[in-house]
Amino acid sequence: MSRKVGGEKKQRYMQPSLLMALREGPNYGYPLISAIGEYGFLSGDAPPGMVYRHLRQMDEEGLVTSTWDAEGDGPAKRVYSITPEGEEVLGMWIEHMEQQRDRLDAFIARYRKG
Amino acid sequence: MSRKVGGEKKQRYMQPSLLMALREGPNYGYPLISAIGEYGFLSGDAPPGMVYRHLRQMDEEGLVTSTWDAEGDGPAKRVYSITPEGEEVLGMWIEHMEQQRDRLDAFIARYRKG
DNA sequence: TGACTATATGTGCTTAGTGGATATATAAAC
DNA sequence: GTTTATATATCCACTAAGCACATATAGTCA
């Protein structure tokens, strides 16, 4: 039957993943797609559309800034950098994720005990 | 500004929470609403509509069974019980939640190191 | 030179699930 | 017999995910 446990509406942590990846240095869309895959919250690569949508939105919100880089082959790259506000939001995400980890731990412990 | 970190689409773990609560004994909608609030995945109580929807769906899927209890005051209660299949699915949820906890741990560790 | 490919970014559309309001039903209280 | 409390269920608007597709640029190569 292969049930889709963990389904519901998956928590993919796209925003904190992108901010985390950008904390390691400015970067653009394509490399970010594979970078955030390493955090394990997605199965495989994120759909490009979602990544770009998140980046644009974070740009509008001031969490990242972007500049065009026309160097190199192919079309220009929109290179994103994390802002101080973005760092702050990432910190809030970390707090939130710690709480979620603790809740999961408690839930699992309760299951094992019962 | 009060950003809605952890927003996106919250992982509420409604299904495993309900199964967990039912593992402690048969129960019906209203008490379940407050029972699953204790696991901490929701802020406050779950909206009744959502709880009933999940229960009905799990009933259709065979994860729980229901019988009417007309005893006591007020309208009859639809009392749910977890089935062996429901226990199995809860076990799968636990595995999934352990993985998620580990991913969160790794992400947080990476943040602290960097 | 012009079709093809690779790289890169961006938009549109469908669907699923949430959240909240509201509807239905029963029985006790007064 | 109207109100209140308990209990279950449905309806609808909104949002975000998921995926397919559109746009753009510059090399490759016949």
Short mmCIF file of C-alpha atoms (C1' of nucleotides) in Angstrom, two decimals:
data_model
loop_
_atom_site.label_atom_id
_atom_site.label_comp_id
_atom_site.label_asym_id
_atom_site.label_seq_id
_atom_site.Cartn_x
_atom_site.Cartn_y
_atom_site.Cartn_z
CA MET A 1 0.00 0.00 0.00
CA SER A 2 2.95 2.29 0.69
CA ARG A 3 1.38 4.91 2.89
CA LYS A 4 2.57 8.46 2.63
CA VAL A 5 3.57 8.94 6.24
CA GLY A 6 5.12 12.31 6.81
CA GLY A 7 2.90 13.58 4.13
CA GLU A 8 0.25 16.00 5.28
CA LYS A 9 1.97 19.10 4.01
CA LYS A 10 5.64 18.59 4.37
CA GLN A 11 7.77 20.95 6.34
CA ARG A 12 10.61 21.58 3.98
CA TYR A 13 12.31 24.47 5.77
CA MET A 14 13.05 26.12 2.46
CA GLN A 15 13.56 29.58 3.92
CA PRO A 16 16.02 28.66 6.68
CA SER A 17 17.84 26.30 4.30
CA LEU A 18 18.37 29.07 1.78
CA LEU A 19 19.46 31.51 4.48
CA MET A 20 21.86 28.92 5.89
CA ALA A 21 23.37 28.26 2.47
CA LEU A 22 23.78 31.99 1.88
CA ARG A 23 25.49 32.40 5.23
CA GLU A 24 28.37 30.44 3.74
CA GLY A 25 28.72 33.08 1.05
CA PRO A 26 26.80 34.82 -1.75
CA ASN A 27 25.39 32.47 -4.30
CA TYR A 28 22.81 32.17 -7.06
CA GLY A 29 19.82 30.00 -7.80
CA TYR A 30 21.17 26.88 -9.45
CA PRO A 31 23.93 26.05 -6.94
CA LEU A 32 21.55 26.85 -4.11
CA ILE A 33 19.13 24.22 -5.35
CA SER A 34 21.65 21.47 -4.77
CA ALA A 35 23.11 23.12 -1.66
CA ILE A 36 19.84 23.08 0.25
CA GLY A 37 19.25 19.48 -0.79
CA GLU A 38 22.15 18.50 1.47
CA TYR A 39 20.26 19.51 4.59
CA GLY A 40 17.96 16.55 4.01
CA PHE A 41 14.62 18.27 4.40
CA LEU A 42 13.73 17.56 0.82
CA SER A 43 13.79 14.29 -1.04
CA GLY A 44 16.04 15.02 -3.96
CA ASP A 45 16.34 18.51 -5.40
CA ALA A 46 13.90 21.30 -4.77
CA PRO A 47 11.81 22.33 -7.75
CA PRO A 48 13.52 25.42 -9.24
CA GLY A 49 10.29 27.37 -9.29
CA MET A 50 9.95 27.12 -5.54
CA VAL A 51 13.55 28.15 -4.91
CA TYR A 52 13.29 31.23 -7.09
CA ARG A 53 9.97 32.17 -5.58
CA HIS A 54 11.42 31.99 -2.09
CA LEU A 55 14.50 33.97 -3.07
CA ARG A 56 12.42 36.71 -4.67
CA GLN A 57 10.16 36.90 -1.68
CA MET A 58 13.06 37.09 0.75
CA ASP A 59 14.53 39.81 -1.43
CA GLU A 60 11.33 41.81 -1.14
CA GLU A 61 11.31 41.27 2.61
CA GLY A 62 14.90 42.45 2.95
CA LEU A 63 16.32 39.13 4.20
CA VAL A 64 18.62 38.95 1.20
CA THR A 65 19.91 41.32 -1.46
CA SER A 66 20.65 40.52 -5.06
CA THR A 67 22.96 41.79 -7.78
CA TRP A 68 23.39 40.66 -11.34
CA ASP A 69 26.58 38.92 -12.37
CA ALA A 70 27.00 38.87 -16.13
CA GLU A 71 30.50 37.35 -16.01
CA GLY A 72 31.09 33.81 -17.21
CA ASP A 73 29.23 31.74 -19.75
CA GLY A 74 25.52 31.70 -20.34
CA PRO A 75 22.91 34.10 -19.10
CA ALA A 76 23.53 36.48 -16.19
CA LYS A 77 23.18 35.16 -12.66
CA ARG A 78 21.24 36.87 -9.96
CA VAL A 79 23.59 36.56 -7.00
CA TYR A 80 21.99 36.68 -3.56
CA SER A 81 23.60 37.71 -0.27
CA ILE A 82 22.17 37.40 3.21
CA THR A 83 21.49 40.66 5.08
CA PRO A 84 21.78 41.32 8.82
CA GLU A 85 18.01 41.04 8.97
CA GLY A 86 18.25 37.70 7.23
CA GLU A 87 20.79 36.53 9.81
CA GLU A 88 18.40 37.56 12.53
CA VAL A 89 15.53 35.64 10.97
CA LEU A 90 17.74 32.60 10.57
CA GLY A 91 18.46 32.81 14.30
CA MET A 92 14.74 32.81 14.98
CA TRP A 93 14.33 29.81 12.74
CA ILE A 94 17.02 27.98 14.69
CA GLU A 95 15.17 28.63 17.94
CA HIS A 96 11.98 27.39 16.37
CA MET A 97 13.70 24.29 15.06
CA GLU A 98 15.19 23.53 18.46
CA GLN A 99 11.74 23.64 19.97
CA GLN A 100 10.39 21.38 17.28
CA ARG A 101 13.25 18.95 17.83
CA ASP A 102 12.45 18.89 21.55
CA ARG A 103 8.77 18.28 20.89
CA LEU A 104 9.61 15.44 18.56
CA ASP A 105 11.94 13.99 21.17
CA ALA A 106 9.23 14.14 23.82
CA PHE A 107 6.68 12.56 21.51
CA ILE A 108 9.04 9.73 20.58
CA ALA A 109 9.95 9.14 24.23
CA ARG A 110 6.30 8.97 25.12
CA TYR A 111 5.76 6.40 22.41
CA ARG A 112 8.67 4.25 23.59
CA LYS A 113 7.48 4.35 27.18
CA GLY A 114 3.84 3.51 26.43
CA MET B 1 7.44 43.39 12.94
CA SER B 2 6.88 39.97 14.50
CA ARG B 3 7.79 37.66 11.67
CA LYS B 4 5.95 34.43 11.31
CA VAL B 5 8.94 32.16 11.55
CA GLY B 6 7.93 28.54 11.50
CA GLY B 7 5.01 29.62 9.46
CA GLU B 8 5.08 28.45 5.90
CA LYS B 9 2.74 25.56 6.39
CA LYS B 10 3.14 24.26 9.87
CA GLN B 11 3.82 20.63 10.53
CA ARG B 12 1.15 19.83 13.05
CA TYR B 13 1.44 16.07 13.13
CA MET B 14 -2.31 15.76 13.56
CA GLN B 15 -2.49 12.16 12.43
CA PRO B 16 0.24 10.73 14.68
CA SER B 17 -1.01 12.83 17.58
CA LEU B 18 -4.51 11.41 17.27
CA LEU B 19 -3.19 7.87 16.90
CA MET B 20 -0.95 8.38 19.95
CA ALA B 21 -3.86 9.67 22.02
CA LEU B 22 -6.00 6.74 20.94
CA ARG B 23 -3.27 4.30 21.86
CA GLU B 24 -3.94 5.27 25.47
CA GLY B 25 -7.51 4.07 25.06
CA PRO B 26 -10.67 4.64 22.98
CA ASN B 27 -11.86 8.20 23.01
CA TYR B 28 -14.06 10.65 21.16
CA GLY B 29 -13.65 14.01 19.46
CA TYR B 30 -13.89 16.60 22.17
CA PRO B 31 -11.42 15.08 24.65
CA LEU B 32 -9.08 14.27 21.79
CA ILE B 33 -8.94 17.93 20.84
CA SER B 34 -7.38 18.84 24.17
CA ALA B 35 -5.36 15.61 24.41
CA ILE B 36 -3.41 16.27 21.24
CA GLY B 37 -2.80 19.85 22.29
CA GLU B 38 -0.52 18.51 25.01
CA TYR B 39 1.99 17.21 22.51
CA GLY B 40 2.88 20.80 21.71
CA PHE B 41 2.71 20.66 17.92
CA LEU B 42 -0.18 23.07 17.87
CA SER B 43 -0.45 26.47 19.47
CA GLY B 44 -3.59 26.13 21.56
CA ASP B 45 -6.36 23.77 20.62
CA ALA B 46 -6.84 22.31 17.19
CA PRO B 47 -9.88 23.58 15.29
CA PRO B 48 -12.63 20.95 15.77
CA GLY B 49 -13.29 20.75 12.07
CA MET B 50 -9.77 19.57 11.43
CA VAL B 51 -9.86 16.95 14.16
CA TYR B 52 -13.13 15.46 12.93
CA ARG B 53 -11.93 15.50 9.37
CA HIS B 54 -8.80 13.59 10.31
CA LEU B 55 -10.72 11.09 12.40
CA ARG B 56 -13.19 10.41 9.63
CA GLN B 57 -10.43 10.01 7.11
CA MET B 58 -8.51 7.61 9.33
CA ASP B 59 -11.73 5.69 9.82
CA GLU B 60 -12.11 5.31 6.06
CA GLU B 61 -8.48 4.21 5.80
CA GLY B 62 -8.91 1.61 8.52
CA LEU B 63 -6.47 3.18 10.97
CA VAL B 64 -9.24 3.58 13.54
CA THR B 65 -12.73 2.20 14.06
CA SER B 66 -15.70 4.02 15.51
CA THR B 67 -18.82 3.10 17.44
CA TRP B 68 -21.59 5.27 18.75
CA ASP B 69 -21.94 5.73 22.47
CA ALA B 70 -25.36 7.09 23.40
CA GLU B 71 -24.81 6.73 27.15
CA GLY B 72 -24.37 9.81 29.29
CA ASP B 73 -25.59 13.35 28.84
CA GLY B 74 -26.02 15.21 25.62
CA PRO B 75 -25.75 13.89 22.09
CA ALA B 76 -24.18 10.55 21.25
CA LYS B 77 -20.43 10.36 21.01
CA ARG B 78 -18.61 8.69 18.19
CA VAL B 79 -15.94 6.75 20.04
CA TYR B 80 -12.79 5.93 18.11
CA SER B 81 -10.35 3.09 18.71
CA ILE B 82 -6.99 2.48 17.11
CA THR B 83 -6.66 -0.61 14.91
CA PRO B 84 -3.56 -2.80 14.43
CA GLU B 85 -3.09 -1.05 11.11
CA GLY B 86 -3.26 2.26 12.93
CA GLU B 87 -0.58 1.07 15.36
CA GLU B 88 1.58 0.15 12.41
CA VAL B 89 1.16 3.55 10.80
CA LEU B 90 1.96 5.24 14.10
CA GLY B 91 5.18 3.22 14.18
CA MET B 92 6.03 4.53 10.72
CA TRP B 93 5.30 8.03 11.88
CA ILE B 94 7.69 7.58 14.78
CA GLU B 95 10.46 6.51 12.42
CA HIS B 96 9.76 9.51 10.25
CA MET B 97 9.79 11.81 13.25
CA GLU B 98 13.11 10.40 14.45
CA GLN B 99 14.61 11.16 11.07
CA GLN B 100 13.23 14.67 11.15
CA ARG B 101 14.61 15.19 14.65
CA ASP B 102 18.04 14.06 13.45
CA ARG B 103 17.90 16.37 10.45
CA LEU B 104 16.96 19.27 12.70
CA ASP B 105 19.79 18.39 15.05
CA ALA B 106 22.28 18.33 12.19
CA PHE B 107 21.02 21.63 10.84
CA ILE B 108 21.25 23.29 14.25
CA ALA B 109 24.74 21.89 14.84
CA ARG B 110 25.84 23.24 11.49
CA TYR B 111 24.51 26.65 12.43
CA ARG B 112 26.32 26.65 15.77
CA LYS B 113 29.59 25.60 14.18
CA GLY B 114 29.51 28.13 11.37
"C1'" DT C 1 24.11 31.44 -39.93
"C1'" DG C 2 21.00 29.13 -37.77
"C1'" DA C 3 19.48 25.04 -35.27
"C1'" DC C 4 20.76 22.84 -30.96
"C1'" DT C 5 22.20 22.50 -26.29
"C1'" DA C 6 23.30 24.08 -21.67
"C1'" DT C 7 22.64 27.33 -18.26
"C1'" DA C 8 19.75 30.36 -15.67
"C1'" DT C 9 15.67 32.72 -14.10
"C1'" DG C 10 10.86 33.31 -13.87
"C1'" DT C 11 5.47 32.52 -14.45
"C1'" DG C 12 1.05 29.99 -14.58
"C1'" DC C 13 -2.08 26.64 -13.14
"C1'" DT C 14 -3.96 22.86 -10.48
"C1'" DT C 15 -4.60 20.79 -6.25
"C1'" DA C 16 -4.39 19.82 -1.29
"C1'" DG C 17 -4.86 21.07 3.22
"C1'" DT C 18 -5.56 24.60 6.65
"C1'" DG C 19 -8.45 27.69 9.37
"C1'" DG C 20 -12.54 29.46 10.61
"C1'" DA C 21 -17.35 30.02 10.44
"C1'" DT C 22 -21.37 27.83 10.48
"C1'" DA C 23 -24.82 24.02 10.49
"C1'" DT C 24 -27.04 20.03 12.72
"C1'" DA C 25 -28.41 17.28 16.54
"C1'" DT C 26 -29.50 15.84 21.42
"C1'" DA C 27 -30.61 16.36 26.05
"C1'" DA C 28 -30.45 18.66 30.36
"C1'" DA C 29 -31.70 23.05 32.93
"C1'" DC C 30 -34.81 26.47 34.25
"C1'" DG D 1 -40.68 25.58 25.46
"C1'" DT D 2 -36.64 28.40 25.21
"C1'" DT D 3 -31.95 28.48 26.41
"C1'" DT D 4 -27.54 26.34 27.19
"C1'" DA D 5 -24.00 22.79 26.87
"C1'" DT D 6 -22.15 19.11 24.48
"C1'" DA D 7 -20.91 16.86 20.26
"C1'" DT D 8 -20.29 16.02 15.41
"C1'" DA D 9 -20.07 17.55 10.76
"C1'" DT D 10 -19.90 20.53 6.56
"C1'" DC D 11 -18.82 24.66 3.76
"C1'" DC D 12 -15.84 27.94 1.81
"C1'" DA D 13 -11.98 31.08 1.24
"C1'" DC D 14 -7.15 31.26 1.23
"C1'" DT D 15 -2.45 29.87 0.86
"C1'" DA D 16 1.47 27.26 -0.55
"C1'" DA D 17 3.20 23.24 -2.83
"C1'" DG D 18 4.24 20.86 -7.04
"C1'" DC D 19 4.94 20.73 -11.55
"C1'" DA D 20 4.93 22.14 -16.24
"C1'" DC D 21 6.14 25.51 -19.08
"C1'" DA D 22 7.99 30.14 -20.69
"C1'" DT D 23 11.78 33.33 -21.35
"C1'" DA D 24 16.51 34.65 -22.00
"C1'" DT D 25 21.65 34.28 -23.09
"C1'" DA D 26 25.54 32.39 -24.98
"C1'" DG D 27 28.41 28.89 -26.51
"C1'" DT D 28 28.71 24.49 -30.10
"C1'" DC D 29 28.86 22.74 -34.50
"C1'" DA D 30 27.18 21.34 -38.97
#
